[in-house]
Coordinates of N, CA, C and O and ligand atoms in Angstrom, one line a residue:
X27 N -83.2 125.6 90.6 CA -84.0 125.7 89.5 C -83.7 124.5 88.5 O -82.7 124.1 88.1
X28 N -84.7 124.2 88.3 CA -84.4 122.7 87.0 C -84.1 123.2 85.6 O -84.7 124.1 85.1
X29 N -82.9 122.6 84.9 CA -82.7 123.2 84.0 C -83.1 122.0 82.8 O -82.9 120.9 82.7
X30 N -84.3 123.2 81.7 CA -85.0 122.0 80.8 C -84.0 121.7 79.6 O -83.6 122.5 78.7
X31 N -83.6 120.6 79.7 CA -82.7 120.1 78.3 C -83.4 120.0 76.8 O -84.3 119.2 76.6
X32 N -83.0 121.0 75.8 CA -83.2 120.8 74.8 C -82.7 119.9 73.9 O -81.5 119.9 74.0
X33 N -83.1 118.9 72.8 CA -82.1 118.0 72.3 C -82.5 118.9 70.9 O -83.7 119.3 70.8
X34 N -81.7 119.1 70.2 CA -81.8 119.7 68.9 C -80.6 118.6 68.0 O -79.8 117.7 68.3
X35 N -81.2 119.2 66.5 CA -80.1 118.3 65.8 C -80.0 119.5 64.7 O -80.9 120.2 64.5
X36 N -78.7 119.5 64.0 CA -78.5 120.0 62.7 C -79.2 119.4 61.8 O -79.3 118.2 62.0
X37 N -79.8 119.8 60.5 CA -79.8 119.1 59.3 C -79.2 119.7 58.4 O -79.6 120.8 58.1
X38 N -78.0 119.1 57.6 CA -77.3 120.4 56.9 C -77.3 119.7 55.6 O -77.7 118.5 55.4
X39 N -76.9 120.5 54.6 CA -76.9 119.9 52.9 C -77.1 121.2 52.1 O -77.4 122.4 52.5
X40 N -77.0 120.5 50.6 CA -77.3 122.0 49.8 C -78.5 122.6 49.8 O -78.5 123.9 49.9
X41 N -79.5 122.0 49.8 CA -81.3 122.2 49.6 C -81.1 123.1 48.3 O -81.2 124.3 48.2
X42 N -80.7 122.2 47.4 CA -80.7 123.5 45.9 C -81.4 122.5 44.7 O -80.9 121.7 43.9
X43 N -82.4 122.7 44.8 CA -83.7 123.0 45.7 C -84.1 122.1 47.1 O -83.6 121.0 47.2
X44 N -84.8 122.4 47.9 CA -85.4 121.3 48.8 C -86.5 120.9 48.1 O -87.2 121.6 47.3
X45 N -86.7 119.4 48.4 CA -87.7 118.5 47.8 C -88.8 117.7 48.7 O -88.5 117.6 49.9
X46 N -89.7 117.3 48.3 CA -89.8 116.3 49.5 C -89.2 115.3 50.4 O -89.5 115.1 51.5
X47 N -88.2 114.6 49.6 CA -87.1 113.6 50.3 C -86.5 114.7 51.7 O -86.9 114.5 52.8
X48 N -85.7 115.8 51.4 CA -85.7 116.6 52.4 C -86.9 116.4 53.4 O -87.1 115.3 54.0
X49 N -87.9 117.4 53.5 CA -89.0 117.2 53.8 C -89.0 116.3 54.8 O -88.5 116.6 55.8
X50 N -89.6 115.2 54.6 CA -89.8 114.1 54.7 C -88.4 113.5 56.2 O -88.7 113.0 57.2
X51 N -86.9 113.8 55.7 CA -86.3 113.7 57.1 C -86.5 114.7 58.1 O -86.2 114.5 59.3
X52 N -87.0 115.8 57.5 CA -86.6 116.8 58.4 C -87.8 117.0 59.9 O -87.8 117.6 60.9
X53 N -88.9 115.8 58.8 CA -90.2 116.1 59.6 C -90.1 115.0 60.8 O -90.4 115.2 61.9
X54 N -89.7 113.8 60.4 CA -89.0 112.8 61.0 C -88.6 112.7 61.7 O -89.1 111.9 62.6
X55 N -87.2 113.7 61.8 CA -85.9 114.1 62.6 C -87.1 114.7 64.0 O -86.9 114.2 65.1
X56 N -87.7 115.4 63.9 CA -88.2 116.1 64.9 C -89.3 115.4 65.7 O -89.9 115.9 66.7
X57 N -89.5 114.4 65.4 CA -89.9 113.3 66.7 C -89.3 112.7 67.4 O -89.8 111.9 68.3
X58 N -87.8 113.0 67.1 CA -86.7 112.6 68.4 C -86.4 113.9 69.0 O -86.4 114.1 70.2
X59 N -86.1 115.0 68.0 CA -85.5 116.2 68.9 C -86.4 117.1 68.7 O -87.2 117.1 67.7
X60 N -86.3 118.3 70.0 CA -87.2 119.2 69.9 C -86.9 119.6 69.1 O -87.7 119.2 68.2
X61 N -86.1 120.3 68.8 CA -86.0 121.8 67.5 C -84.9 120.9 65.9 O -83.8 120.3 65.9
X62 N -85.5 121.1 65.2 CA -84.4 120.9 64.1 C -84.0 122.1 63.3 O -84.8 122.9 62.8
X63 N -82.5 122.3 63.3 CA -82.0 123.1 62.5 C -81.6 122.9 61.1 O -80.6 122.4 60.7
X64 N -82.8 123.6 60.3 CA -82.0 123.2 58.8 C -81.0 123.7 58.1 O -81.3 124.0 57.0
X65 N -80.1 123.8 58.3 CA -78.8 124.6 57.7 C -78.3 124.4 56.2 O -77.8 123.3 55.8
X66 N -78.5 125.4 55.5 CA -78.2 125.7 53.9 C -76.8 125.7 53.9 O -76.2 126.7 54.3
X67 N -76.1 124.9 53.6 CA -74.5 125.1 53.4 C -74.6 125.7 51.6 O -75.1 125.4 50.5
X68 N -73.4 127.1 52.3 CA -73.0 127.9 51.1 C -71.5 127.3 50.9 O -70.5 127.4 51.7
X69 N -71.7 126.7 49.7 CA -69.5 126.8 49.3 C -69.4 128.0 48.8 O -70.2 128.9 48.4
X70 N -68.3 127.9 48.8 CA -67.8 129.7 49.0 C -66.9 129.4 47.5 O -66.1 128.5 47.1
X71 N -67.5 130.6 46.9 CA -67.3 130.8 45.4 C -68.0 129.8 44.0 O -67.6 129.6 42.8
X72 N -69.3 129.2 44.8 CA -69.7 128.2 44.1 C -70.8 128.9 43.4 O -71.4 129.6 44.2
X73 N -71.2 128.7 42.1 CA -72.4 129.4 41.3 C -73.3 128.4 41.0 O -73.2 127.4 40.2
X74 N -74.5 128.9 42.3 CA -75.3 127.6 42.1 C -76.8 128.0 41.4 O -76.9 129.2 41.1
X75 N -77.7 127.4 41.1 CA -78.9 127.3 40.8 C -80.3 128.5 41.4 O -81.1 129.2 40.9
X76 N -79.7 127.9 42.6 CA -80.6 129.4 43.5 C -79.1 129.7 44.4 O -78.2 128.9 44.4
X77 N -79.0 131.1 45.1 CA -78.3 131.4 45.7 C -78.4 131.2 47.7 O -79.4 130.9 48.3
X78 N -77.9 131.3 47.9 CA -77.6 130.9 49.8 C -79.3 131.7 49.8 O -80.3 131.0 50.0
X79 N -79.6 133.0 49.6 CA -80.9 133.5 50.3 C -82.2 132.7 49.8 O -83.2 132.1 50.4
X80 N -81.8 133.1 48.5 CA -83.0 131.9 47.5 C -83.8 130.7 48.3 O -84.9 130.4 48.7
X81 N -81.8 130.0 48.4 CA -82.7 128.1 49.2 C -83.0 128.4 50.4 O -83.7 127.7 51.1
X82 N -82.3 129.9 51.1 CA -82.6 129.6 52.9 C -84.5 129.8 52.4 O -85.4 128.9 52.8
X83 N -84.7 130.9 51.7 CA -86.2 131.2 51.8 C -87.3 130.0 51.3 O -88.3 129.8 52.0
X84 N -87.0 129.4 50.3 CA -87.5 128.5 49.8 C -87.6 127.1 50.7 O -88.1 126.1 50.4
X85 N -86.9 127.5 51.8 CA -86.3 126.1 52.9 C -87.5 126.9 53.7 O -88.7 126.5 53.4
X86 N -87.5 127.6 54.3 CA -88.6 128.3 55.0 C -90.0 128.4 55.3 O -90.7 128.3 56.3
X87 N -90.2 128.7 53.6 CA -91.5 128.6 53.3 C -91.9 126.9 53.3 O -93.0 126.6 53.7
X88 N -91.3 126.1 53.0 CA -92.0 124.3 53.2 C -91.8 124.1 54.3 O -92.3 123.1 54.6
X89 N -91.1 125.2 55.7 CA -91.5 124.5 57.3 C -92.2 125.8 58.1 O -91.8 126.1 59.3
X90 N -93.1 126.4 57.4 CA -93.7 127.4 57.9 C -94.8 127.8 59.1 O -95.2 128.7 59.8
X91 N -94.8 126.1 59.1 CA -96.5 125.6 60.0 C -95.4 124.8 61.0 O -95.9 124.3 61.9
X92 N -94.3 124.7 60.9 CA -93.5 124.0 62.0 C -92.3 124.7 62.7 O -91.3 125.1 62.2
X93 N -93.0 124.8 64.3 CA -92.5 125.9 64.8 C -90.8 126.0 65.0 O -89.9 126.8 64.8
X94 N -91.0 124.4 65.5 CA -89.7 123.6 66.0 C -88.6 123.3 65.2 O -87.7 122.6 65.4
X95 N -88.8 124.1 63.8 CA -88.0 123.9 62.9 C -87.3 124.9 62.7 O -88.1 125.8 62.3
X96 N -86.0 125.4 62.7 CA -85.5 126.9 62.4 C -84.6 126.8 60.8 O -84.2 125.8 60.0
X97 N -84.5 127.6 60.7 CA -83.7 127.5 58.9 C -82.8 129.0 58.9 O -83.1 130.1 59.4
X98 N -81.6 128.3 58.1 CA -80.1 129.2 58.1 C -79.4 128.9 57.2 O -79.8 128.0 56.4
X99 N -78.3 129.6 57.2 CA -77.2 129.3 56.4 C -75.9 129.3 57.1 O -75.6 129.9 58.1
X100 N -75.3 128.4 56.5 CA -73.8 128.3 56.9 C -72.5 128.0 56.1 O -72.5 127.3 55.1
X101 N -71.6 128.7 56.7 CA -70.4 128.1 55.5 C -69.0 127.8 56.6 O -68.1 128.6 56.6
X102 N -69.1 126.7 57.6 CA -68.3 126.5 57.9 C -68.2 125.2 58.6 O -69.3 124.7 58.9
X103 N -67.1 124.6 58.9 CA -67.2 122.7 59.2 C -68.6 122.5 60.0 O -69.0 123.2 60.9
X104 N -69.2 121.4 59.4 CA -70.6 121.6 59.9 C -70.5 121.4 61.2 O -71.2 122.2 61.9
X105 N -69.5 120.2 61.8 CA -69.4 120.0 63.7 C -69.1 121.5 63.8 O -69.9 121.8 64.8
X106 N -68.5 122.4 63.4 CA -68.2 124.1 64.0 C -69.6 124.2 64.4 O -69.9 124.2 65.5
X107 N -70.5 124.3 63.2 CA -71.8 124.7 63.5 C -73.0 124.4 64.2 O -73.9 125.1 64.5
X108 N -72.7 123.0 64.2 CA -73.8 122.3 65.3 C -73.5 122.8 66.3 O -74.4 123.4 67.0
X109 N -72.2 122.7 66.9 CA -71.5 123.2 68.1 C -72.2 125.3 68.4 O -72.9 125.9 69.2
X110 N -71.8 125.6 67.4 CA -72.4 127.0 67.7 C -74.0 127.5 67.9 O -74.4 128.6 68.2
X111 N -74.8 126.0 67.7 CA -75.9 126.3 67.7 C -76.5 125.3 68.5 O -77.7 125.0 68.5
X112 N -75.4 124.5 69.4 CA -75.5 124.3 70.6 C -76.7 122.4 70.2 O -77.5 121.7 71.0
X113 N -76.4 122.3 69.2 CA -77.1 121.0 68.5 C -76.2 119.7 69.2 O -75.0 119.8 69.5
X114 N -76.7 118.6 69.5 CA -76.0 117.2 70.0 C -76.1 116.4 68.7 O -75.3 115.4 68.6
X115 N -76.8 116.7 67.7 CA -76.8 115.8 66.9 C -77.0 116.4 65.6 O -77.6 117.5 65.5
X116 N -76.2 115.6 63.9 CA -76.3 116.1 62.8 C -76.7 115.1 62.4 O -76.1 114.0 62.6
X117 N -78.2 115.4 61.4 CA -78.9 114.5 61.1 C -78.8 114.7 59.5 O -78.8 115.7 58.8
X118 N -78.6 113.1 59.3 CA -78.5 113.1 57.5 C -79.7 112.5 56.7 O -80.7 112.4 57.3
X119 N -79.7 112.1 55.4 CA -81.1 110.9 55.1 C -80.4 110.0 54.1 O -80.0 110.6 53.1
X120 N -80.2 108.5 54.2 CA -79.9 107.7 52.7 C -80.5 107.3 52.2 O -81.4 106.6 52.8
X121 N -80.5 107.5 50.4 CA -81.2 107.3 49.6 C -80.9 105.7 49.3 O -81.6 104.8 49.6
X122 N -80.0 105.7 48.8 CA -79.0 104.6 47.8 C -78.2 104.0 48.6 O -77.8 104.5 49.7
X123 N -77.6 102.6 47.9 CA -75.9 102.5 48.7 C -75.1 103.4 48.3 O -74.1 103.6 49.1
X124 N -75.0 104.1 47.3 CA -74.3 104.9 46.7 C -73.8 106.1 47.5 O -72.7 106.6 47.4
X125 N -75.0 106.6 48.4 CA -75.0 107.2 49.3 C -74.4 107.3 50.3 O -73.9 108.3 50.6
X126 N -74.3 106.1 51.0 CA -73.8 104.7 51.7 C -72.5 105.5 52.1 O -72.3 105.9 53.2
X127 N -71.6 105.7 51.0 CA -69.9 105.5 51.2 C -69.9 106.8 52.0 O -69.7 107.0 53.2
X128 N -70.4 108.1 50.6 CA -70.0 109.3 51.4 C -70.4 109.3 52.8 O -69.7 109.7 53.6
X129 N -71.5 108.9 53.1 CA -72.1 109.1 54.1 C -71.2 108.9 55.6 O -71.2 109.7 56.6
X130 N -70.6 107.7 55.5 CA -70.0 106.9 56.2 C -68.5 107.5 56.6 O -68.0 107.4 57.7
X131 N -67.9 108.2 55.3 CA -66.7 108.5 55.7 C -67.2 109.7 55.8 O -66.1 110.1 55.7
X132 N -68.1 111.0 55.8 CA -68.2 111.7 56.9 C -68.5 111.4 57.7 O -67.7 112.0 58.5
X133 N -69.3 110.7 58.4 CA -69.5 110.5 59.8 C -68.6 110.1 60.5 O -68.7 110.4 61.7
X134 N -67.1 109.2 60.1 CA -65.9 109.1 60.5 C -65.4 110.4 60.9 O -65.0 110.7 62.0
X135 N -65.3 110.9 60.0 CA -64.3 112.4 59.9 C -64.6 113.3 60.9 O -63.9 113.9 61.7
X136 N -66.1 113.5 60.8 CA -67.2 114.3 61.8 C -66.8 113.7 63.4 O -66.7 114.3 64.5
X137 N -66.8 112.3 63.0 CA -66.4 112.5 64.8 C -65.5 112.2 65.4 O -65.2 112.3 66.6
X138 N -64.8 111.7 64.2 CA -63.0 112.5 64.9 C -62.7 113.7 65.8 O -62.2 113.9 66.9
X139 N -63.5 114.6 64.5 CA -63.5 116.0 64.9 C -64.1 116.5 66.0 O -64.0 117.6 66.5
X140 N -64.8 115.7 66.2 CA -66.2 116.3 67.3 C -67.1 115.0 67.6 O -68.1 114.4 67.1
X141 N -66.1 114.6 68.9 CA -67.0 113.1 68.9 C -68.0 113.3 69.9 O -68.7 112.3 69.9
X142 N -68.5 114.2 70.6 CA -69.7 114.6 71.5 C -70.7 114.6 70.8 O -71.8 114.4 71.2
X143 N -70.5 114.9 69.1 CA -72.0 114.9 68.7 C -72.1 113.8 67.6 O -71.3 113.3 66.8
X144 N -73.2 113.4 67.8 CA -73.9 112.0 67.2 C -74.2 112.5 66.0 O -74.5 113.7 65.9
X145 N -74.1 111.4 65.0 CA -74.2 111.4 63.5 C -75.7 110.8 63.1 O -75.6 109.6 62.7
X146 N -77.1 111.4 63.1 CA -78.1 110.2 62.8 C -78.8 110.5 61.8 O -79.3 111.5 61.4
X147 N -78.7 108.5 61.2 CA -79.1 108.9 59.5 C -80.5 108.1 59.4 O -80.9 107.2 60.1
X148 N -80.8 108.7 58.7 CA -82.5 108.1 58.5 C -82.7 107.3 56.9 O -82.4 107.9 55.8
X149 N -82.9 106.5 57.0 CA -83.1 105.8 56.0 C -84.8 106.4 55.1 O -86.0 106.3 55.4
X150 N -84.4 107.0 54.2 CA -85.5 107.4 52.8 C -86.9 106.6 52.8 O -87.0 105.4 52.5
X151 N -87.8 107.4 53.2 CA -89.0 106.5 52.7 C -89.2 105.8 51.3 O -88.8 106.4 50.2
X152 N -89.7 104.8 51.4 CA -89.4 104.4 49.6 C -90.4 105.3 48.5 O -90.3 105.1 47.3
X153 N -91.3 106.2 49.1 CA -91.6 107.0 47.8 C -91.3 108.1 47.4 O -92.0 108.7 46.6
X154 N -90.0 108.4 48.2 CA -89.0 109.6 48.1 C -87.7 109.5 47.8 O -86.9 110.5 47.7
X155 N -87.3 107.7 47.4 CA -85.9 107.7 47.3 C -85.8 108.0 45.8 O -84.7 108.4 45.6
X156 N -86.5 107.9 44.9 CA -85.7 108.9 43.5 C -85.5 110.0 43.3 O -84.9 110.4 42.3
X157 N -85.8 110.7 44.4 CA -85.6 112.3 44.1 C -83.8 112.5 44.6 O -83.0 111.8 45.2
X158 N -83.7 113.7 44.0 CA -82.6 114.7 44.7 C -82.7 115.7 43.9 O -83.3 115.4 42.9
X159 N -82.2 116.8 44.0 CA -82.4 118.4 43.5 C -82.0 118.3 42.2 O -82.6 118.9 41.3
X160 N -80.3 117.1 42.1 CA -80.1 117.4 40.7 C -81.2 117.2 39.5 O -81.3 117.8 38.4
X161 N -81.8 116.2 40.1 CA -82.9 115.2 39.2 C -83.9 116.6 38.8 O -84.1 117.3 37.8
X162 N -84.5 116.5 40.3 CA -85.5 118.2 40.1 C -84.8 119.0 39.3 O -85.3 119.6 38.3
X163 N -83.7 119.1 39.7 CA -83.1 120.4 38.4 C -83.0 120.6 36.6 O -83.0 121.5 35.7
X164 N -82.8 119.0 36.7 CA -82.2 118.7 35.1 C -83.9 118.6 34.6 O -84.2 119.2 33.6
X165 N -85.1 117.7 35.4 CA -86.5 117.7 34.7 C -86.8 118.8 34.6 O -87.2 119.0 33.4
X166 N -86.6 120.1 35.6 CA -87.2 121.5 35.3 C -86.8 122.3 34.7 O -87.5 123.3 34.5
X167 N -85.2 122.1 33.8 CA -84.6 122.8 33.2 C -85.1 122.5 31.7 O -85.0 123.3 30.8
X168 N -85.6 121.1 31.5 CA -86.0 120.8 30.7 C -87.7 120.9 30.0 O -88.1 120.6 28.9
X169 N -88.4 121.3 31.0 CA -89.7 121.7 30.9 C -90.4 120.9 31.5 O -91.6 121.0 31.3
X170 N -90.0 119.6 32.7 CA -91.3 118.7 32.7 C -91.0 118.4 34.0 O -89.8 118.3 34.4
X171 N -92.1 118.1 34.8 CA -93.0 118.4 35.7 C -92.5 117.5 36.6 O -92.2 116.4 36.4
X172 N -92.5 118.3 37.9 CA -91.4 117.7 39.4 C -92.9 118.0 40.1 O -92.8 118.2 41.3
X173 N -93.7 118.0 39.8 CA -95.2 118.3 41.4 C -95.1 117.6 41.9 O -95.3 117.9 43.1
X174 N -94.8 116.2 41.8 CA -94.3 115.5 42.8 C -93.2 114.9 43.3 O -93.2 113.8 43.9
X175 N -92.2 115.6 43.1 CA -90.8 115.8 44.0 C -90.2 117.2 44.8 O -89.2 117.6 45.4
X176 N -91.7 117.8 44.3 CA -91.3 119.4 44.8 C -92.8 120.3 46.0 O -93.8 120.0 45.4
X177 N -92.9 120.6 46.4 CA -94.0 121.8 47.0 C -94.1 122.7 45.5 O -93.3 122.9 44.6
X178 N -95.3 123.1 45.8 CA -95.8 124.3 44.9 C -94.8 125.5 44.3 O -94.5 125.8 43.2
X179 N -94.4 126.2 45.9 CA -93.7 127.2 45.9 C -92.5 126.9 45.7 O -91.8 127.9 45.5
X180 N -91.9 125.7 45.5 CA -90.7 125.7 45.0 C -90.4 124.9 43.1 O -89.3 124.8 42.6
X181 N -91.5 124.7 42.8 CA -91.7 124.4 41.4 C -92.0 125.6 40.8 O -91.5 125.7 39.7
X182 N -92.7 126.8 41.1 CA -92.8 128.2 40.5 C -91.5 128.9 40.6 O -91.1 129.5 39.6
X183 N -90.9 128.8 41.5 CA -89.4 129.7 41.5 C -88.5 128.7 40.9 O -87.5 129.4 40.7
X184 N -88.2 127.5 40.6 CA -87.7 126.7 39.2 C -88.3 127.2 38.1 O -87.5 128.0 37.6
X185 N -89.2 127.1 37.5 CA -89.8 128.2 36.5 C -89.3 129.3 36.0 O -88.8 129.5 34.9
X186 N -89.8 130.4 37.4 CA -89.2 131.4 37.1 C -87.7 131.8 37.1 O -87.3 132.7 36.3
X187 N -86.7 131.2 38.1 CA -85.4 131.0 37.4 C -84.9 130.8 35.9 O -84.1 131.5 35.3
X188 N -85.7 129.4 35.5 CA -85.1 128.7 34.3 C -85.6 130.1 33.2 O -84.8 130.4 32.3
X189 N -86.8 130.6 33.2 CA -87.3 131.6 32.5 C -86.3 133.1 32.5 O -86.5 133.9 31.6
X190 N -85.4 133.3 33.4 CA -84.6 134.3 33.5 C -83.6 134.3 32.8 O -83.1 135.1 32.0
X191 N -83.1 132.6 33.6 CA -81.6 131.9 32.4 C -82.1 132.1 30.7 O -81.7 132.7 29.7
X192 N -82.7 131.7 30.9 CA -84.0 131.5 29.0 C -83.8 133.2 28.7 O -83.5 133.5 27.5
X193 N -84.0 134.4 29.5 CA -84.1 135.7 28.6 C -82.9 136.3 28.8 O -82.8 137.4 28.1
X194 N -81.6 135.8 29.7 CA -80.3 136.4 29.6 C -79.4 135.4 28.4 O -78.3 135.8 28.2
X195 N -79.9 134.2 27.6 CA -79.2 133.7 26.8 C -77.8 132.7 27.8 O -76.7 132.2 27.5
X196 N -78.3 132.9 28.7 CA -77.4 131.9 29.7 C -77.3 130.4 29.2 O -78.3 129.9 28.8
X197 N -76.5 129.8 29.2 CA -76.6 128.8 28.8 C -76.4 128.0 30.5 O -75.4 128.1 31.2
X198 N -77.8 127.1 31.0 CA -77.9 126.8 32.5 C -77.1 125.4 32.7 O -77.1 125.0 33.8
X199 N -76.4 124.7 31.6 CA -76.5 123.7 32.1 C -75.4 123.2 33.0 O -75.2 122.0 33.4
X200 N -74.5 124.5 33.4 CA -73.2 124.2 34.3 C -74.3 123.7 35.9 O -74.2 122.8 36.7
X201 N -75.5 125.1 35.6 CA -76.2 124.6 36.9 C -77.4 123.2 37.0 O -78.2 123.1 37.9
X202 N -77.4 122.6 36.3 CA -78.1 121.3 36.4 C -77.2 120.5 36.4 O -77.7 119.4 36.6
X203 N -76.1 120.5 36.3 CA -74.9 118.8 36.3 C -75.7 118.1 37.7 O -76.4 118.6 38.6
X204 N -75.3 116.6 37.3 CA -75.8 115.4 38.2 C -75.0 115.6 39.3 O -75.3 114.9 40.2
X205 N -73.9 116.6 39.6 CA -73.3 116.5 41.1 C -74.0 117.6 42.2 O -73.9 118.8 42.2
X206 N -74.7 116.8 43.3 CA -75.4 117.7 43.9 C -74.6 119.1 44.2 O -75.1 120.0 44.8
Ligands
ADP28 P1 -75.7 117.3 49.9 O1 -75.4 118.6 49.2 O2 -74.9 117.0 51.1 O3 -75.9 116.1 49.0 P2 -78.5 117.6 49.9 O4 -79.1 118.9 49.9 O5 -78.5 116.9 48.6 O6 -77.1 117.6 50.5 O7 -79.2 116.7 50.9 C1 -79.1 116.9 52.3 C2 -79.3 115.5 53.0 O8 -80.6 115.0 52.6 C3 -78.3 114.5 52.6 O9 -78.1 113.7 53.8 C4 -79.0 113.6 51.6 O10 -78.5 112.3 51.6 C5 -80.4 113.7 52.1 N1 -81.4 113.5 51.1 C6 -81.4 114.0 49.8 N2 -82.4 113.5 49.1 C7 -83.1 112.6 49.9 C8 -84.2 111.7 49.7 N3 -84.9 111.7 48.5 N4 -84.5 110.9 50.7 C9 -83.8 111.0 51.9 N5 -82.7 111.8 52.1 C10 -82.4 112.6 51.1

């Protein structure tokens, strides 16, 4: 019997929130491999913005019409997890040079650890490289308008978050800092 080879890849990161720049690799990534896995990394004990189910759902709903796309969460070394989900490849995206460094000395470390699976990074379309969540976070916490660094469904649940922080007297701004 012929056995059909799947190529899948990880895509892992915070998605707090996912934006288009996400998006945009994730849709990418899947013209080389069949299935892409979006994986929500949770740090463990970290108080974020939306919580692990929040971004898995919100990750969800923007690849809803794409079959080949699966969405999860994880909290453990990402090669553990590619490996558990049977992935050859973890797929990243650079924005910046800035980006540049980290990027570089994970993909060192990553395949120290796990040199069977390939590290591939996609270089940012240029009308996606200003975004990142923090950015989305700090404009929406502030009242003004991400429609075009965000989907619909994920600029309403910024809203209605920021509106929740706003009626518990929370003060949000530990969750907008510039560190993704
Ligand atoms: P992390 O928490 O690791 O920074 P993110 O959720 O911010 O993860 O992003 C996940 C991945 O998507 C990272 O590889 C990041 O560089 C990439 N990425 C984020 N924003 C963009 C963008 N605007 N264009 C391309 N890639 C992006």
């Amino acid at each position: 019997m012929r056995q059909e080879h799947i190529y899948r890849a990880v895509y892992p990161g915070s998605f707090n929130p996912i934006h288009y720049g996400h998006i945009d690799i994730a849709l990418r990534a899947l013209r080389l491999f069949d299935e892409v896995v979006v994986a929500v990394y949770v740090h463990p004990g970290k108080v974020d913005l939306f919580d692990a189910d929040e971004r898995v759902a919100l990750v969800r709903e923007s690849f809803q019409d794409e079959p080949r796309i699966r969405v999860a969460s994880y909290n453990k070394l990402t090669v553990d997890y590619a490996r558990e989900v049977g992935a050859q490849a973890i797929v990243r995206g650079l924005r910046v040079f800035s980006d540049f460094e980290l990027e570089f000395r994970m993909a060192l470390a990553n395949r120290r650890l796990a040199p069977e699976i390939e590290i591939v990074t996609f270089i940012s379309a240029e009308e996606y490289l200003h975004i990142s969540s923090s950015t989305i976070r700090e404009i929406a916490s502030l009242g003004g308008d991400v429609s075009s660094m965000t989907p619909p469904h994920v600029m309403a649940a910024l809203q209605r978050r920021f509106a929740e922080l706003k009626a518990q007297g929370s003060n949000s701004s530990f969750m907008v800092s510039l560190n993704d």
